[in-house]
XYZ file of C-alpha atoms in Angstrom:
255
model
C -0.038 0.129 -0.071
C 1.407 3.651 -0.895
C 0.637 7.130 -0.874
C -2.850 8.259 -2.668
C -3.353 11.656 -4.216
C -7.171 11.910 -4.385
C -9.994 14.551 -4.396
C -11.555 14.359 -1.113
C -14.482 16.185 -0.026
C -14.606 18.029 3.458
C -17.175 16.710 6.078
C -16.974 19.549 8.374
C -14.874 22.349 9.926
C -14.725 24.438 12.908
C -12.462 26.884 14.633
C -11.138 25.906 17.851
C -9.341 29.325 18.704
C -8.802 32.344 16.465
C -6.174 30.654 14.261
C -6.535 26.939 14.910
C -9.018 24.983 12.965
C -10.182 21.340 12.928
C -11.167 20.062 9.704
C -12.812 16.252 9.119
C -12.081 14.932 5.431
C -14.015 12.179 3.385
C -10.931 10.025 2.262
C -11.488 6.165 2.645
C -8.745 5.005 0.751
C -5.934 7.186 2.824
C -8.047 6.296 5.987
C -7.803 2.856 5.702
C -4.073 3.002 5.500
C -3.135 5.618 7.790
C -1.367 5.400 11.211
C -0.736 7.884 14.321
C 2.131 10.014 13.355
C 1.561 10.150 9.657
C 0.766 13.417 7.607
C -1.272 14.331 4.471
C -0.239 16.914 1.791
C -2.983 19.470 1.192
C -3.013 21.277 -2.030
C -4.378 24.817 -2.628
C -6.422 25.623 -5.318
C -4.338 28.517 -6.184
C -2.443 27.524 -9.171
C 0.642 29.902 -8.475
C 1.719 27.665 -5.427
C 2.845 24.677 -6.416
C 3.819 23.155 -3.353
C 1.167 21.615 -1.018
C 1.013 21.999 2.842
C 1.911 19.025 5.094
C -0.510 18.587 7.928
C -0.395 15.906 10.574
C -3.312 13.716 11.045
C -5.211 14.394 14.384
C -7.542 11.460 14.039
C -8.204 8.401 11.852
C -11.816 7.283 11.593
C -11.377 4.036 9.577
C -14.833 2.962 10.194
C -16.304 6.087 8.498
C -13.431 6.519 5.947
C -12.611 10.047 7.707
C -9.502 11.906 8.501
C -9.358 14.654 10.859
C -6.573 17.535 10.583
C -6.105 20.263 13.067
C -3.803 23.194 11.752
C -3.010 26.584 12.395
C -3.247 29.464 9.894
C 0.011 31.018 9.295
C 0.293 31.818 5.369
C -2.097 32.063 2.561
C -2.265 28.239 2.041
C -3.843 27.457 5.547
C -5.731 30.782 5.442
C -7.349 29.281 2.093
C -8.313 25.920 4.031
C -9.723 27.512 6.745
C -12.298 29.390 4.272
C -13.644 25.702 3.065
C -17.087 24.236 4.209
C -18.733 21.174 4.076
C -18.891 19.699 0.658
C -16.133 21.434 -0.591
C -13.242 19.351 -2.629
C -9.853 19.201 -1.388
C -6.957 17.643 -3.285
C -4.573 15.573 -0.613
C -1.931 12.968 -0.917
C -1.195 10.394 1.954
C -0.628 9.061 3.935
C 2.997 10.373 4.272
C 5.979 9.437 6.673
C 6.478 6.453 8.986
C 4.292 7.313 12.053
C 4.907 6.599 15.943
C 5.396 2.907 16.771
C 2.284 1.452 18.723
C 3.190 -1.886 20.032
C 4.579 -0.770 23.272
C 2.446 -1.215 26.561
C 4.981 0.605 28.264
C 3.811 3.423 30.950
C 4.173 6.574 28.423
C 4.396 10.090 28.084
C 2.919 11.698 24.996
C 4.262 15.142 24.785
C 2.657 17.691 22.367
C 3.785 21.427 22.114
C 1.457 23.865 20.285
C 0.697 22.651 16.890
C 2.645 19.251 17.718
C -0.342 18.473 20.032
C -2.975 17.393 17.277
C -0.896 14.230 16.097
C -0.603 13.228 19.854
C -4.481 12.635 19.885
C -4.761 9.651 17.284
C -1.527 8.103 19.277
C -3.358 8.274 22.674
C -6.299 6.746 21.117
C -4.296 3.837 19.741
C -1.656 3.133 22.670
C -2.591 0.147 24.944
C -0.461 0.989 27.986
C -0.672 3.656 30.528
C -0.893 7.055 29.171
C -0.010 10.400 30.475
C -0.466 13.442 28.171
C 1.846 16.669 28.808
C 0.399 19.564 26.533
C 1.979 22.762 26.060
C 0.568 26.075 24.936
C 1.528 29.481 24.716
C -1.574 30.672 26.328
C -5.124 29.590 24.545
C -5.784 25.644 25.064
C -7.271 23.527 22.358
C -7.917 19.861 22.203
C -6.907 19.252 25.821
C -10.338 18.013 26.856
C -10.393 15.215 23.905
C -7.494 13.476 25.515
C -9.152 13.169 29.121
C -10.391 9.652 27.977
C -7.421 8.345 27.368
C -5.340 9.121 30.581
C -4.057 11.723 32.485
C -3.756 14.952 31.293
C -1.292 17.592 32.467
C -0.865 21.289 31.036
C 1.924 23.736 30.679
C 1.230 27.507 29.827
C 3.763 30.143 28.942
C 1.949 32.745 30.808
C 0.601 30.292 33.603
C -3.099 30.777 32.746
C -3.636 26.872 33.069
C -1.797 24.188 34.455
C 2.007 24.703 35.257
C 3.815 27.988 34.545
C 6.457 27.251 31.920
C 7.175 24.339 29.683
C 5.931 20.693 29.405
C 9.387 19.360 31.095
C 8.382 21.831 34.049
C 5.132 20.299 34.186
C 6.649 16.631 34.366
C 8.999 17.796 37.249
C 6.293 19.468 39.159
C 3.767 16.905 39.135
C 6.921 14.287 39.927
C 5.721 12.069 37.013
C 7.698 9.286 35.286
C 7.591 7.094 32.448
C 9.208 4.261 30.474
C 8.773 5.667 26.986
C 8.289 9.236 25.428
C 6.332 10.275 22.314
C 6.460 13.679 21.359
C 5.923 16.091 18.621
C 6.430 19.947 18.814
C 8.921 22.921 18.130
C 12.696 22.084 17.665
C 13.781 23.564 21.307
C 11.096 21.624 23.073
C 12.132 18.446 21.474
C 15.786 19.249 22.097
C 15.092 19.395 25.887
C 12.938 16.399 25.749
C 15.769 14.408 23.919
C 18.193 15.523 26.758
C 15.652 14.667 29.483
C 15.304 10.932 28.196
C 18.888 10.641 27.776
C 19.636 11.768 31.243
C 16.914 9.373 32.449
C 17.292 6.307 30.756
C 14.137 6.639 28.708
C 13.124 5.335 25.288
C 12.288 8.319 23.221
C 10.659 8.772 19.898
C 10.540 12.477 18.286
C 8.161 13.666 15.725
C 10.127 16.680 13.982
C 7.976 19.576 13.095
C 10.307 21.082 10.305
C 8.720 22.740 7.404
C 8.246 20.304 4.626
C 7.922 20.908 0.835
C 7.540 18.310 -1.444
C 6.445 15.832 1.250
C 8.057 12.817 -0.680
C 11.643 12.989 0.178
C 12.739 14.312 -3.522
C 13.611 18.010 -2.892
C 15.653 17.656 0.317
C 14.152 20.643 1.726
C 13.355 19.350 5.214
C 16.679 17.698 6.001
C 17.863 17.320 9.670
C 21.064 16.181 10.876
C 21.417 12.701 11.617
C 24.191 10.049 13.283
C 23.890 7.604 10.168
C 24.800 8.710 6.474
C 21.551 9.055 4.233
C 21.924 6.563 1.496
C 19.789 9.275 -0.911
C 21.939 12.420 -0.013
C 25.210 10.336 1.379
C 25.511 12.894 4.129
C 24.651 12.765 7.545
C 21.047 13.904 7.011
C 17.695 12.254 7.231
C 14.531 13.590 5.093
C 11.832 14.265 7.710
C 8.950 13.842 5.428
C 10.439 10.308 3.951
C 12.546 8.953 6.649
C 10.366 10.535 9.447
C 8.874 12.669 10.675
C 9.202 10.044 13.423
C 12.822 9.189 14.802
C 14.378 7.537 17.769
C 15.602 10.437 19.732
C 19.133 9.011 19.251
C 19.366 9.038 15.743
C 18.908 12.846 15.063
C 20.721 15.858 15.948
C 18.588 18.756 17.078
């Protein structure tokens, strides 16, 4: 089974905050294959913008053949997506990337920061072991209540308006939490700190890198990250986030 480019249809869309939107898409072929941590590329209707926008999968409804994406409007492409309504057509390519491993039953931290929070929801639904969700925000919360059926939820906000004032590691330390495995997605400074924390504490750690992707299929080399191993495509110490990732064992990547 491989990636599929298709014209899908919008089932519903709602604003979660002033700039974060949730969209359900009818896409049976992709939903049947998709895994937690994978993403789709979404194409704009503006022909002057050739490259699609990669957006992580927030939920996968295989029974009804639907995908949910939760994204932040940051440019013309995502602002266009925010205008879509139920019944509109949407061009997508997926599923892309490797996704998170889901066969572990270890006690887990699921750590999301900002727009790295959405892909953790499908993972929370899928894992079987004890799940502790640690979610970091600048200020305005979104999706946090949707994690509650799957385990304990801990919040961190930069302004202290909810949960621990500070970052996700501050929340872990304040609550004296522990885990045997970490799954995380978010901005690079957060992931760098989580990698160091995992190494210091001898914890298995998987990181989903949030770098800006372009082609989504590993051809353009716009989203490389430094790696310990030599990449067999570029023959340098690089990994292509869209093709080799976006999920990596923490020890394989340099942040």
